[in-house]
Tab-separated table of C-alpha atoms and ligand atoms in Angstrom:
chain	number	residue	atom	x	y	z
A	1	UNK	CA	-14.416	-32.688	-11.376
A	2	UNK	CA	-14.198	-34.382	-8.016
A	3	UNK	CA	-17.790	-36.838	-8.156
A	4	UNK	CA	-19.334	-35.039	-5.361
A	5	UNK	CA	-18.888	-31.610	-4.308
A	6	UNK	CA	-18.804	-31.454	-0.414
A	7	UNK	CA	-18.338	-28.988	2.057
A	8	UNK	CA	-15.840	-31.846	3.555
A	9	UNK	CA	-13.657	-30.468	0.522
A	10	UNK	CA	-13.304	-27.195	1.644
A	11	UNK	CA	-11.244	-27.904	4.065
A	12	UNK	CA	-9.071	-29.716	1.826
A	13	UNK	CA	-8.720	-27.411	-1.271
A	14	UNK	CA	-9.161	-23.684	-0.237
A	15	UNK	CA	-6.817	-21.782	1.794
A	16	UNK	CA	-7.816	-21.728	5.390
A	17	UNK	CA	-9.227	-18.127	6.012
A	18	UNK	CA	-12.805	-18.673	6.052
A	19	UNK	CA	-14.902	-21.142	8.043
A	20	UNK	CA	-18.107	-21.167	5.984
A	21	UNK	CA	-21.412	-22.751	6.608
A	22	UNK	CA	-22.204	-26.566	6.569
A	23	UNK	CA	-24.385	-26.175	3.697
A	24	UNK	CA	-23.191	-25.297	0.226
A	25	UNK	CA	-25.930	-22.744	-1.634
A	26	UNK	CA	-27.014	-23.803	-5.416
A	27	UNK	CA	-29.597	-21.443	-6.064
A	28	UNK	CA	-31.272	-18.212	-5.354
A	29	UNK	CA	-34.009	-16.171	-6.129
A	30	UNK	CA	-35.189	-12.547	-4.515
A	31	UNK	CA	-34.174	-13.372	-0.684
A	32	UNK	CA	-34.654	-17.357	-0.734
A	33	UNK	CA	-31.590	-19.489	-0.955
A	34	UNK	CA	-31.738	-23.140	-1.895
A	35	UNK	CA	-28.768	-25.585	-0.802
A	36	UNK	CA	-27.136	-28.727	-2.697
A	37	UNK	CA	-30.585	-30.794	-0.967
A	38	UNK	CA	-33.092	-29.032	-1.714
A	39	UNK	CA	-33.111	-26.724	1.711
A	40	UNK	CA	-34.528	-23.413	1.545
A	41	UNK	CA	-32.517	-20.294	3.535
A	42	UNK	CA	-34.214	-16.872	3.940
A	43	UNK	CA	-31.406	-14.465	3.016
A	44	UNK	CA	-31.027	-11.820	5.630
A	45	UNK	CA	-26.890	-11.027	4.827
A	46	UNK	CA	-27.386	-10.095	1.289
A	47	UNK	CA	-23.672	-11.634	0.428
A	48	UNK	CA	-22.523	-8.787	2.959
A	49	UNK	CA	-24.598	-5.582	1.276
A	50	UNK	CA	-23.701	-7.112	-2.184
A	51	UNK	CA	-26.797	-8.736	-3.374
A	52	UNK	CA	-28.891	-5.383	-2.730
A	53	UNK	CA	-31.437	-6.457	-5.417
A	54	UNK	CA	-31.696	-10.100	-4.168
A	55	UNK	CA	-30.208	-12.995	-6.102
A	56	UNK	CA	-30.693	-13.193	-9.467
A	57	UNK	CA	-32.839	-9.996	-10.387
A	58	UNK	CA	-34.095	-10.678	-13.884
A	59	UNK	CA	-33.136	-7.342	-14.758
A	60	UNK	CA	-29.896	-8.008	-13.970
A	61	UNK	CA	-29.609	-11.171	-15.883
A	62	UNK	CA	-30.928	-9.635	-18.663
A	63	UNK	CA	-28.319	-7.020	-18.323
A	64	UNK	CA	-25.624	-9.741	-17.971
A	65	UNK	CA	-26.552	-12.024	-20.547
A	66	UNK	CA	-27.318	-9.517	-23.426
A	67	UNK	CA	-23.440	-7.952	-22.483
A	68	UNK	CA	-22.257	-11.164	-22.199
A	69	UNK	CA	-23.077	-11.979	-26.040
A	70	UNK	CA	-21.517	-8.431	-27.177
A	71	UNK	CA	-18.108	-7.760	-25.399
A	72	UNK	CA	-16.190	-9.413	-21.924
A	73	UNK	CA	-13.624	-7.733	-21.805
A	74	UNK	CA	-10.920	-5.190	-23.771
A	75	UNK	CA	-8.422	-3.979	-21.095
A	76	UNK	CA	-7.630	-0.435	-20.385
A	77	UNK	CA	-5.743	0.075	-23.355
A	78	UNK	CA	-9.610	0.526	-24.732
A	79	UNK	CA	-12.321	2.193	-23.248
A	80	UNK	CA	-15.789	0.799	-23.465
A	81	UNK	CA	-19.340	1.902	-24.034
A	82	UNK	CA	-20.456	0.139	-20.694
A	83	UNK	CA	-17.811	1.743	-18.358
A	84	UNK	CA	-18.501	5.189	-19.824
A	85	UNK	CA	-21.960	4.813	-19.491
A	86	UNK	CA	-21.337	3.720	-15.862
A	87	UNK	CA	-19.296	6.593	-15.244
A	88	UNK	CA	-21.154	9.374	-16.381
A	89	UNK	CA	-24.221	7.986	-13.880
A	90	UNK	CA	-21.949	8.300	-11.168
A	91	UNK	CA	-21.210	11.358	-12.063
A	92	UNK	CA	-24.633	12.764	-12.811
A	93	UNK	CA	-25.811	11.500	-9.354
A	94	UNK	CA	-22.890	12.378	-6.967
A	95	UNK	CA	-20.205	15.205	-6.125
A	96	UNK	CA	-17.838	13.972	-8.750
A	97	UNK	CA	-16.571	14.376	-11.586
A	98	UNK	CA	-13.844	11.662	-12.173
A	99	UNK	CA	-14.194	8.282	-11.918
A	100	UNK	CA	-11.557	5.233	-11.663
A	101	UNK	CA	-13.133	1.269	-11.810
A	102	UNK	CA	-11.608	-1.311	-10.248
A	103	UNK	CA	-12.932	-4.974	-9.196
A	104	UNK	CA	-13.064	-4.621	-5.025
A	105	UNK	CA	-13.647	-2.491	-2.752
A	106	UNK	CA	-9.731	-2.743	-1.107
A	107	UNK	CA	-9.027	-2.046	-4.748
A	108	UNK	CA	-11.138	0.839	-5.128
A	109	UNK	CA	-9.680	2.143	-1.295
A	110	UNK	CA	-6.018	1.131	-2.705
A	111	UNK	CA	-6.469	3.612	-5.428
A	112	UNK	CA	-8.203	6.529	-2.950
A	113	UNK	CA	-5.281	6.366	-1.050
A	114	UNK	CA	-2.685	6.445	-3.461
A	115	UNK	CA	-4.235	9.039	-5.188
A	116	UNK	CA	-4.629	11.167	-1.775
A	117	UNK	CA	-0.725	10.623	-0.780
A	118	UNK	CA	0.360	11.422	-4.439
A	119	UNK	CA	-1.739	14.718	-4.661
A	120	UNK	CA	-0.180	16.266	-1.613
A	121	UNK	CA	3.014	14.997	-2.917
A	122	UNK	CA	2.540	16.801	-6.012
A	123	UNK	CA	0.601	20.121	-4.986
A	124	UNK	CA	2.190	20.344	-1.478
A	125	UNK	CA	5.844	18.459	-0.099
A	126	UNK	CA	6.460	14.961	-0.466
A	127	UNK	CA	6.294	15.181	3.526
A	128	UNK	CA	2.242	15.682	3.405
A	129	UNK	CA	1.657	12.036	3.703
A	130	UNK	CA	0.388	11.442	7.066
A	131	UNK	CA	-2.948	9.445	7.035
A	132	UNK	CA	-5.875	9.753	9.411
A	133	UNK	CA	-8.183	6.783	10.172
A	134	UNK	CA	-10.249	5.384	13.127
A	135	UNK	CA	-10.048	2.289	14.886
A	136	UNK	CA	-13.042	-0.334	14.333
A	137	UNK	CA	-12.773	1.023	10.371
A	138	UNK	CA	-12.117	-1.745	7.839
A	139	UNK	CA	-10.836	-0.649	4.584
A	140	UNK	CA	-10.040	-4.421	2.316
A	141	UNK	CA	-7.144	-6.643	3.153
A	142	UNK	CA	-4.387	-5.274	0.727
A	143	UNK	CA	-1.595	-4.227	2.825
A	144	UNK	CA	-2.337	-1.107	2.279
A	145	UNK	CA	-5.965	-0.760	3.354
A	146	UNK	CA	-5.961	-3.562	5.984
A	147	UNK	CA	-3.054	-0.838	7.669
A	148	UNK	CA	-5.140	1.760	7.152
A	149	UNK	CA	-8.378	0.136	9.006
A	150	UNK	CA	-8.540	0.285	12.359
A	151	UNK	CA	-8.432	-3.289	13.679
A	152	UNK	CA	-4.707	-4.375	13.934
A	153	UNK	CA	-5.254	-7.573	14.156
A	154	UNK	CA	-6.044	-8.111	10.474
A	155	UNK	CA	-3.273	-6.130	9.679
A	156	UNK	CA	-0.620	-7.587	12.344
A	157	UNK	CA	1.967	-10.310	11.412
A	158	UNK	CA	2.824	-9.386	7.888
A	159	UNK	CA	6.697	-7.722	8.422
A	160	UNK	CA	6.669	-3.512	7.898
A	161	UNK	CA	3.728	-1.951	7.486
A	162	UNK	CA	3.192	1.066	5.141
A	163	UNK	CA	4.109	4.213	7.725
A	164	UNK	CA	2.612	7.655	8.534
A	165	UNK	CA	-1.013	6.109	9.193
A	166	UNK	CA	-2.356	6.971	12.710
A	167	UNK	CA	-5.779	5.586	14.451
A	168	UNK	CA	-7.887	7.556	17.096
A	169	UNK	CA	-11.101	6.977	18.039
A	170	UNK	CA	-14.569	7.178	16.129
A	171	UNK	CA	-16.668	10.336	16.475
A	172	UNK	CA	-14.171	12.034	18.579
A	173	UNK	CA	-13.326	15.496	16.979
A	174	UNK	CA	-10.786	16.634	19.719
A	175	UNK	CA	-8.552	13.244	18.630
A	176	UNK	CA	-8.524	14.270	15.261
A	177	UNK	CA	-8.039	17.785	16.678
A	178	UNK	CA	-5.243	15.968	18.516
A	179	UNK	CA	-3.094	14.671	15.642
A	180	UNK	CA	-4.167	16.393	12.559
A	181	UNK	CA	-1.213	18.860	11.176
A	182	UNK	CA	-0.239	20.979	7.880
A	183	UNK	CA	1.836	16.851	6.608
A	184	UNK	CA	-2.052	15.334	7.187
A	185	UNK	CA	-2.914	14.174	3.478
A	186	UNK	CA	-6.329	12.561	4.464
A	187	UNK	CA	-8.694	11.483	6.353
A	188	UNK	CA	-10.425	8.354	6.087
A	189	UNK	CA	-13.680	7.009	7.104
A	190	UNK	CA	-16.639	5.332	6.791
A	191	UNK	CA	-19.756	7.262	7.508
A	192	UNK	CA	-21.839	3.963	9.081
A	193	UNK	CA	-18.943	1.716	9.944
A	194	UNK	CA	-19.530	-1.333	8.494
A	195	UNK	CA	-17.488	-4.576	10.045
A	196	UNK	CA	-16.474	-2.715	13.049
A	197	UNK	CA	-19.999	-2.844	14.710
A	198	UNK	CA	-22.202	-0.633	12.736
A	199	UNK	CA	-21.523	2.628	14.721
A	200	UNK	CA	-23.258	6.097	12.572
A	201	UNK	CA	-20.889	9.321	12.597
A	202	UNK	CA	-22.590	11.660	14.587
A	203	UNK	CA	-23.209	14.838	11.954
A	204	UNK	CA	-21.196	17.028	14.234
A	205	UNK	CA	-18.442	14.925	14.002
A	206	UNK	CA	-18.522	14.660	10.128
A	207	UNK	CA	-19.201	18.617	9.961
A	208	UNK	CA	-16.052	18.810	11.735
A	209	UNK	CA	-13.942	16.426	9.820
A	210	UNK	CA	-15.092	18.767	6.651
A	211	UNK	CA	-13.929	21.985	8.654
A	212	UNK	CA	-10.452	20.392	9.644
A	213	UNK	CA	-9.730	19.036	6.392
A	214	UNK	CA	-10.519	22.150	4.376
A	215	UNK	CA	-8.260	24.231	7.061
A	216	UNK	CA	-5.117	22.022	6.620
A	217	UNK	CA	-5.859	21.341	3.109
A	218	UNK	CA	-6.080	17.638	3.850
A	219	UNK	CA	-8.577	15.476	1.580
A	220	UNK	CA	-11.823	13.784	3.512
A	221	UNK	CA	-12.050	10.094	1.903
A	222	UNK	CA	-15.434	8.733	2.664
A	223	UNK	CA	-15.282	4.694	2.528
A	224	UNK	CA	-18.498	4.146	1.313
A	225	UNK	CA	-18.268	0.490	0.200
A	226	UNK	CA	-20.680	-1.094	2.122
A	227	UNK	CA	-23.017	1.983	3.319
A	228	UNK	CA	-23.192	3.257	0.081
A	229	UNK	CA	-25.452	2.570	-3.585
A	230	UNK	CA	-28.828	2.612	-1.348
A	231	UNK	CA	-28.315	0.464	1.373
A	232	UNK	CA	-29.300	3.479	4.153
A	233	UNK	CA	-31.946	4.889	1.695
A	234	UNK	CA	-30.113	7.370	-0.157
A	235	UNK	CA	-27.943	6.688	-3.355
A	236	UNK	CA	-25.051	7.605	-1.145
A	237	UNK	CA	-24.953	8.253	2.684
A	238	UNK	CA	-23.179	11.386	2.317
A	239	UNK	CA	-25.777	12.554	0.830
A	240	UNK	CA	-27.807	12.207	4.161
A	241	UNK	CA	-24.880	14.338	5.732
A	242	UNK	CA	-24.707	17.274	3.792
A	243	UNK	CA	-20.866	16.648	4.182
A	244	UNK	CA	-19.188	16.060	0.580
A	245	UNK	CA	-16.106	14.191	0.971
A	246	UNK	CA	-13.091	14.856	-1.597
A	247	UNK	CA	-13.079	10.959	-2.694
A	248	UNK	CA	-15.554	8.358	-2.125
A	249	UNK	CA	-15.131	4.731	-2.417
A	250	UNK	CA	-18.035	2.654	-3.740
A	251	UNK	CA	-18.377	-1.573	-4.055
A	252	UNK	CA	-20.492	-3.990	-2.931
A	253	UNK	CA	-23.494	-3.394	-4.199
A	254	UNK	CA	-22.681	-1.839	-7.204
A	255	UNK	CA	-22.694	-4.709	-8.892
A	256	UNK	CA	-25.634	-6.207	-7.804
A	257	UNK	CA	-22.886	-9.569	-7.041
A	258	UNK	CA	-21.020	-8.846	-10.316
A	259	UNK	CA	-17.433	-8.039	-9.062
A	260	UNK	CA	-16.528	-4.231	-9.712
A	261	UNK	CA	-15.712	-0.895	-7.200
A	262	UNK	CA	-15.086	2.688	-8.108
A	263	UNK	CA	-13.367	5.698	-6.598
A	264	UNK	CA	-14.950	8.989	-7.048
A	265	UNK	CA	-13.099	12.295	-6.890
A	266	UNK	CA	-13.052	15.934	-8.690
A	267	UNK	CA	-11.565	17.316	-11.381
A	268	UNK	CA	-9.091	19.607	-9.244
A	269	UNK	CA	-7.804	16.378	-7.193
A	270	UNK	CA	-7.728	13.852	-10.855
A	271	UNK	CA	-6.246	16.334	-12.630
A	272	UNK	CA	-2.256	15.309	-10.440
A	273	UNK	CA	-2.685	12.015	-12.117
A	274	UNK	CA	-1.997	11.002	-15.607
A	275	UNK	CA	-1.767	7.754	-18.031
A	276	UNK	CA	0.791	5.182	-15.825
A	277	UNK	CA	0.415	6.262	-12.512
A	278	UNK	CA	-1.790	3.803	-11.316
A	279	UNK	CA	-3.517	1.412	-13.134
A	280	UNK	CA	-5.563	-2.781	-13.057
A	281	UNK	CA	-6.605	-5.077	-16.056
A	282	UNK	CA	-9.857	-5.658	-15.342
A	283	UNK	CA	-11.451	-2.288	-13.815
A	284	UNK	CA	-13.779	-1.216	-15.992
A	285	UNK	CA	-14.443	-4.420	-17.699
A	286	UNK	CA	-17.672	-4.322	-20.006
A	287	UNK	CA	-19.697	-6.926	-18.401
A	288	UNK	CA	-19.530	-5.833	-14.801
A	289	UNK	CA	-20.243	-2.273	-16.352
A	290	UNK	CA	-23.040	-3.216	-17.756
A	291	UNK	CA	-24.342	-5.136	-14.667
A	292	UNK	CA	-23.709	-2.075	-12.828
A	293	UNK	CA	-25.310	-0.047	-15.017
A	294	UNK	CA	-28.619	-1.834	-14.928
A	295	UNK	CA	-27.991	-1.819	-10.949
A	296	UNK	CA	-27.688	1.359	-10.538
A	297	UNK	CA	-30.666	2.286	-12.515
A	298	UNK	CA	-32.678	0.117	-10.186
A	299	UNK	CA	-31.375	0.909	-6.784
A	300	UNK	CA	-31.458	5.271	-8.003
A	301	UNK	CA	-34.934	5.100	-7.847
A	302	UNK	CA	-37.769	6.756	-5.439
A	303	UNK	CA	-39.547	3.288	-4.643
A	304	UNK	CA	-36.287	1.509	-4.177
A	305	UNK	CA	-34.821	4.261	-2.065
A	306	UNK	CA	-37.679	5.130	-0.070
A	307	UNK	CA	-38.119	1.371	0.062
A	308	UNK	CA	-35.441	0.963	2.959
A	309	UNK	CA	-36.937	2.705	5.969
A	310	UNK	CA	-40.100	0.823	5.880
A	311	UNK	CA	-38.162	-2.341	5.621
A	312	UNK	CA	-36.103	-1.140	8.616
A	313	UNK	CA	-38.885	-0.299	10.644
A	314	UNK	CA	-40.569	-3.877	9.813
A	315	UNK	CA	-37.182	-5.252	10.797
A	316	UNK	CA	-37.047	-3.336	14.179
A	317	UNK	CA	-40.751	-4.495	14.909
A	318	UNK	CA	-40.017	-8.043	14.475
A	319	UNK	CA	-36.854	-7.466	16.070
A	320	UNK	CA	-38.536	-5.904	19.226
A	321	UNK	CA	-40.763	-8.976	19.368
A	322	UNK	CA	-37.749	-11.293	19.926
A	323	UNK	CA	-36.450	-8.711	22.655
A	324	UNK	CA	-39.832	-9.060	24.200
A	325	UNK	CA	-39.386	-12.632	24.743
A	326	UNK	CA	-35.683	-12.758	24.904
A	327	UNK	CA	-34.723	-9.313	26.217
A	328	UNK	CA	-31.787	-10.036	23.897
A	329	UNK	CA	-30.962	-6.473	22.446
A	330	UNK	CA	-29.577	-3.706	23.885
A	331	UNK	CA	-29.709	-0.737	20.979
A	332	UNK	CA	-30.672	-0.768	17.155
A	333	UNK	CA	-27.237	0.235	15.523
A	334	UNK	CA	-26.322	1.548	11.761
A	335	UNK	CA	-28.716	3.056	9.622
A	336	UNK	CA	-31.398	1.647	6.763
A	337	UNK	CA	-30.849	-1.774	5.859
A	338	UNK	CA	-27.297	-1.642	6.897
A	339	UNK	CA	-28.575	-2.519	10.802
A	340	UNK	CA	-27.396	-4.019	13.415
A	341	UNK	CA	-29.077	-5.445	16.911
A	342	UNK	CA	-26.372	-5.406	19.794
A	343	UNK	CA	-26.532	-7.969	22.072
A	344	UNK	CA	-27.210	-6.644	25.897
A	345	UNK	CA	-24.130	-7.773	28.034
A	346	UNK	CA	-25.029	-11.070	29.008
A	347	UNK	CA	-24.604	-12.029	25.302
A	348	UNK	CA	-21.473	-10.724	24.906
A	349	UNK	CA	-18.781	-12.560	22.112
A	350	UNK	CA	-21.819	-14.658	21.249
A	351	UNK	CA	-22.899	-13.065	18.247
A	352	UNK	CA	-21.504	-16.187	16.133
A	353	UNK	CA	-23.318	-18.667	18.316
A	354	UNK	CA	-26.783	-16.862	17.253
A	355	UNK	CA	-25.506	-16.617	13.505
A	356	UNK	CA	-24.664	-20.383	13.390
A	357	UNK	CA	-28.231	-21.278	15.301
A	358	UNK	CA	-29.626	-18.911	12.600
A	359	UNK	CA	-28.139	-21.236	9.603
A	360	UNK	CA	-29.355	-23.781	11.439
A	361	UNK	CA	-33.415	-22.637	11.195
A	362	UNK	CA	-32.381	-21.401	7.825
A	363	UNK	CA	-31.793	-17.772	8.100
A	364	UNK	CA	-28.938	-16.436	6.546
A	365	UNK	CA	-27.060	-13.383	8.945
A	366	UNK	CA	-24.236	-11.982	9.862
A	367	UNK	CA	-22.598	-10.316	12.898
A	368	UNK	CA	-20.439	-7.072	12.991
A	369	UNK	CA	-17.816	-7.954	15.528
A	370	UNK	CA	-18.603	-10.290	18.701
A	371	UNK	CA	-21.603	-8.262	19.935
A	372	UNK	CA	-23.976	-6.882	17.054
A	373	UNK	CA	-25.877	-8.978	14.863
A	374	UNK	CA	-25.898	-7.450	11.094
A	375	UNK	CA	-28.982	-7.891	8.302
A	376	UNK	CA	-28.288	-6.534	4.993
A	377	UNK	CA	-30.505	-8.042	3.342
A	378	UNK	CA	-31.658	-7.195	-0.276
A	379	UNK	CA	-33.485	-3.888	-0.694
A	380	UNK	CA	-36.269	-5.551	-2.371
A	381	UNK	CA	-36.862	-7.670	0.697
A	382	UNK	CA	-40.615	-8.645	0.663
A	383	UNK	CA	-42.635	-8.227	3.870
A	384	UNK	CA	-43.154	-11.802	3.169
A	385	UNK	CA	-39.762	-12.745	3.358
A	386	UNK	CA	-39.124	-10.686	6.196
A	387	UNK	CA	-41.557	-12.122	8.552
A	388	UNK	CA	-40.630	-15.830	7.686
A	389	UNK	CA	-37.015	-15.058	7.945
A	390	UNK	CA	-37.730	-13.281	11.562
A	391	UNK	CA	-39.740	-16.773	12.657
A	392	UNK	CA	-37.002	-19.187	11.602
A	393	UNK	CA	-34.276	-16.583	13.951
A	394	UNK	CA	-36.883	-16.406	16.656
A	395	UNK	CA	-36.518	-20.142	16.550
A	396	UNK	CA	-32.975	-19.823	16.166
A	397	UNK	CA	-32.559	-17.536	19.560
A	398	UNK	CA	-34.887	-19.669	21.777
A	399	UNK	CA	-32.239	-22.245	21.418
A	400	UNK	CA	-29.051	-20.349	22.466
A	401	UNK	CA	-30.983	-18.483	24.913
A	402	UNK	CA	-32.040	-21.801	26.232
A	403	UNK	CA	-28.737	-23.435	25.707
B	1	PLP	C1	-16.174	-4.913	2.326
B	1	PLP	C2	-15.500	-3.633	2.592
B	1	PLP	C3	-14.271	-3.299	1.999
B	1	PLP	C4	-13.465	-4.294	1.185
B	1	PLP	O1	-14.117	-4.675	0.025
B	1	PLP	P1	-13.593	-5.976	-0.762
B	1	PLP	O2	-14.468	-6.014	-1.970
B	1	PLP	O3	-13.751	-7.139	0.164
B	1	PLP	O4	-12.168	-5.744	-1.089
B	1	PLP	C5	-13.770	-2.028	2.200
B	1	PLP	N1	-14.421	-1.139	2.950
B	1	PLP	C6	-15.600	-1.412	3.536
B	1	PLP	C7	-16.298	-0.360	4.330
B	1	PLP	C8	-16.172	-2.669	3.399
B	1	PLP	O5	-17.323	-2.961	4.014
């Protein structure tokens, strides 16, 4: 081991595709984060909707530790009591019936969208393989799903790109209207878009999507990574919708910050697949099962759930007293604790230069594209935290404002 750990070192031994904070987190407990001297950080970014119970929930460690002295890990050549018991909670609590584990949330999107090209290939022509998404969408950075989300320049620069995958714009019905046809296999989406500014489907729109899918028998794929296990108040957003997609994608926080996704789906669209057609080592794997498990237990509860709104609202409050002073936000964006704040127009591309002045008073958030400020904090925020963490960015603002 090097004899001091340094954030200098990051730039010398990691691949260049991040440009992280100056300080290097230790420790963390609930929403407070502690760096390598001591500093604490009020977490408002949750690890990007990961940490939805806070850091280290002693439930979760509980869960983690007592797994962690029965069984790591057995490939999927076994099953396991943890991933079954994962499973059939998913199950009980959703549309589906099928489940498939996998360790990210590209991962879990890889295998919705293999499985949605290889069901019309099998039920309908090898020709139904044309894919639907919308720009601003971000899906994971396989090649794959980074094509598939709407922002080419994450996907740009790496030779061919996989074909038949065509963007139009969010909430527009008549472009989907536009482009949609009997060789349509899906159509993908996130119901609050996540990294691409936090924009809500309208319901319309999503009713629509339903109707247009069902009439060229094309399968709705909700992306539900970072909107879904509780983060807008209900166990999925979906839910919220009334609109039950034909796959669903789940991550982040179902694992509480243990690695692990899943794709949901039916029995009608699982039953085209069978043992070799797709496939991963570690999906499933007992200890991020049982994390999960323990997770999702927590977060599928009344308080928890019903939990989110009044933390939004205390967010929005606080919020509104910075744009009193500041008149910094245009619009509230997103929905529950999945929020954003968009700058007004003045502020434009400057979302990082708040986000580093936040790190800087010791508030940990993030920004969804150049213009929105994100908080995803953990569900089990405390008003506490909430109102320290909203003095230290009120701090934060008065100097870039003042800048
Ligand atoms: C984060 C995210 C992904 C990718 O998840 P990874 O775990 O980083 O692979 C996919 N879709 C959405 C909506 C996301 O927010």
């Amino acid at each position: 081991m090097p004899a001091k750990i340094t954030r200098e070192l990051f730039d010398q031994v990691i691949l260049p595709v991040y440009a992280p904070a100056q300080f290097i987190p230790v420790k963390g407990q609930g929403s407070r984060v502690w760096d390598q001297n001591g500093e604490e950080y009020i977490d408002f970014a949750g690890g990007i909707a990961v940490n939805a119970l806070g850091h280290c929930n002693p439930r979760l460690v509980k869960a983690l530790h007592e797994q962690s002295e029965k069984l790591w890990h057995v490939s999927n050549v076994f099953t396991n009591e943890p991933a079954l018991n994962l499973a059939q909670k998913l199950i009980d609590n959703t549309f589906a019936d099928r489940v498939f584990f996998a360790n990210s949330g590209a991962e879990a999107n890889e295998a919705a969208f293999k499985l949605a090209r290889y069901y019309a290939a099998q039920r309908y022509s090898p020709y139904k393989s044309k894919i639907i998404a919308f720009y601003q969408s971000f899906h994971g950075r396989t090649f794959f799903t980074v094509s598939v989300g709407g922002q080419a320049k994450y996907s740009d620069g790496f030779g061919p790109k996989p074909a038949d995958i065509i963007h139009v714009p969010f909430n527009d019905l008549d472009a989907v209207k536009a482009v949609i046809d009997d060789h349509t296999c899906a159509i993908v989406l996130e119901p609050v878009q996540g990294e691409g500014g936090l924009t809500s489907a309208t319901p319309e729109f999503l009713q629509g999507v339903r109707k247009l899918c069902d009439e060229y028998k094309t399968l709705l794929v909700f992306d539900e990574v970072q909107c879904g296990m509780g983060r807008t108040g209900s166990l999925y957003t979906y839910q919220q919708y009334g609109v039950t997609p034909d796959i669903l994608t789940s991550a982040k926080a179902l694992g509480g910050g243990f690695p692990i996704s899943a794709m949901l789906t039916t029995n009608d669209i699982a039953s085209v697949m069978h043992p070799g057609v797709h496939g991963t080592t570690y999906g499933g794997n007992p200890l991020a099962c049982a994390v999960a498990c323990e997770a999702f237990d927590i977060i599928n509860s009344p308080e928890v759930l019903e939990g989110v709104q009044n933390r939004r609202a205390l967010f929005i409050e606080q919020l509104e007293e910075i744009n009193d002073k500041f008149k910094l936000f245009r619009q509230y964006r997103g929905k529950g604790l999945l929020l954003g704040a968009e700058l007004q127009p003045e502020y434009h591309n400057k979302a990082r230069d708040f986000l580093n002045a936040a790190t800087e008073s010791q508030v940990m958030i993030l920004n969804a594209g150049p213009n929105v400020l994100r908080f995803t904090p953990s569900l089990l925020i405390t008003e506490d935290e909430i109102k320290e963490g909203m003095r230290r960015l009120t701090k934060a603002v008065e100097k870039v404002v003042n800048a």
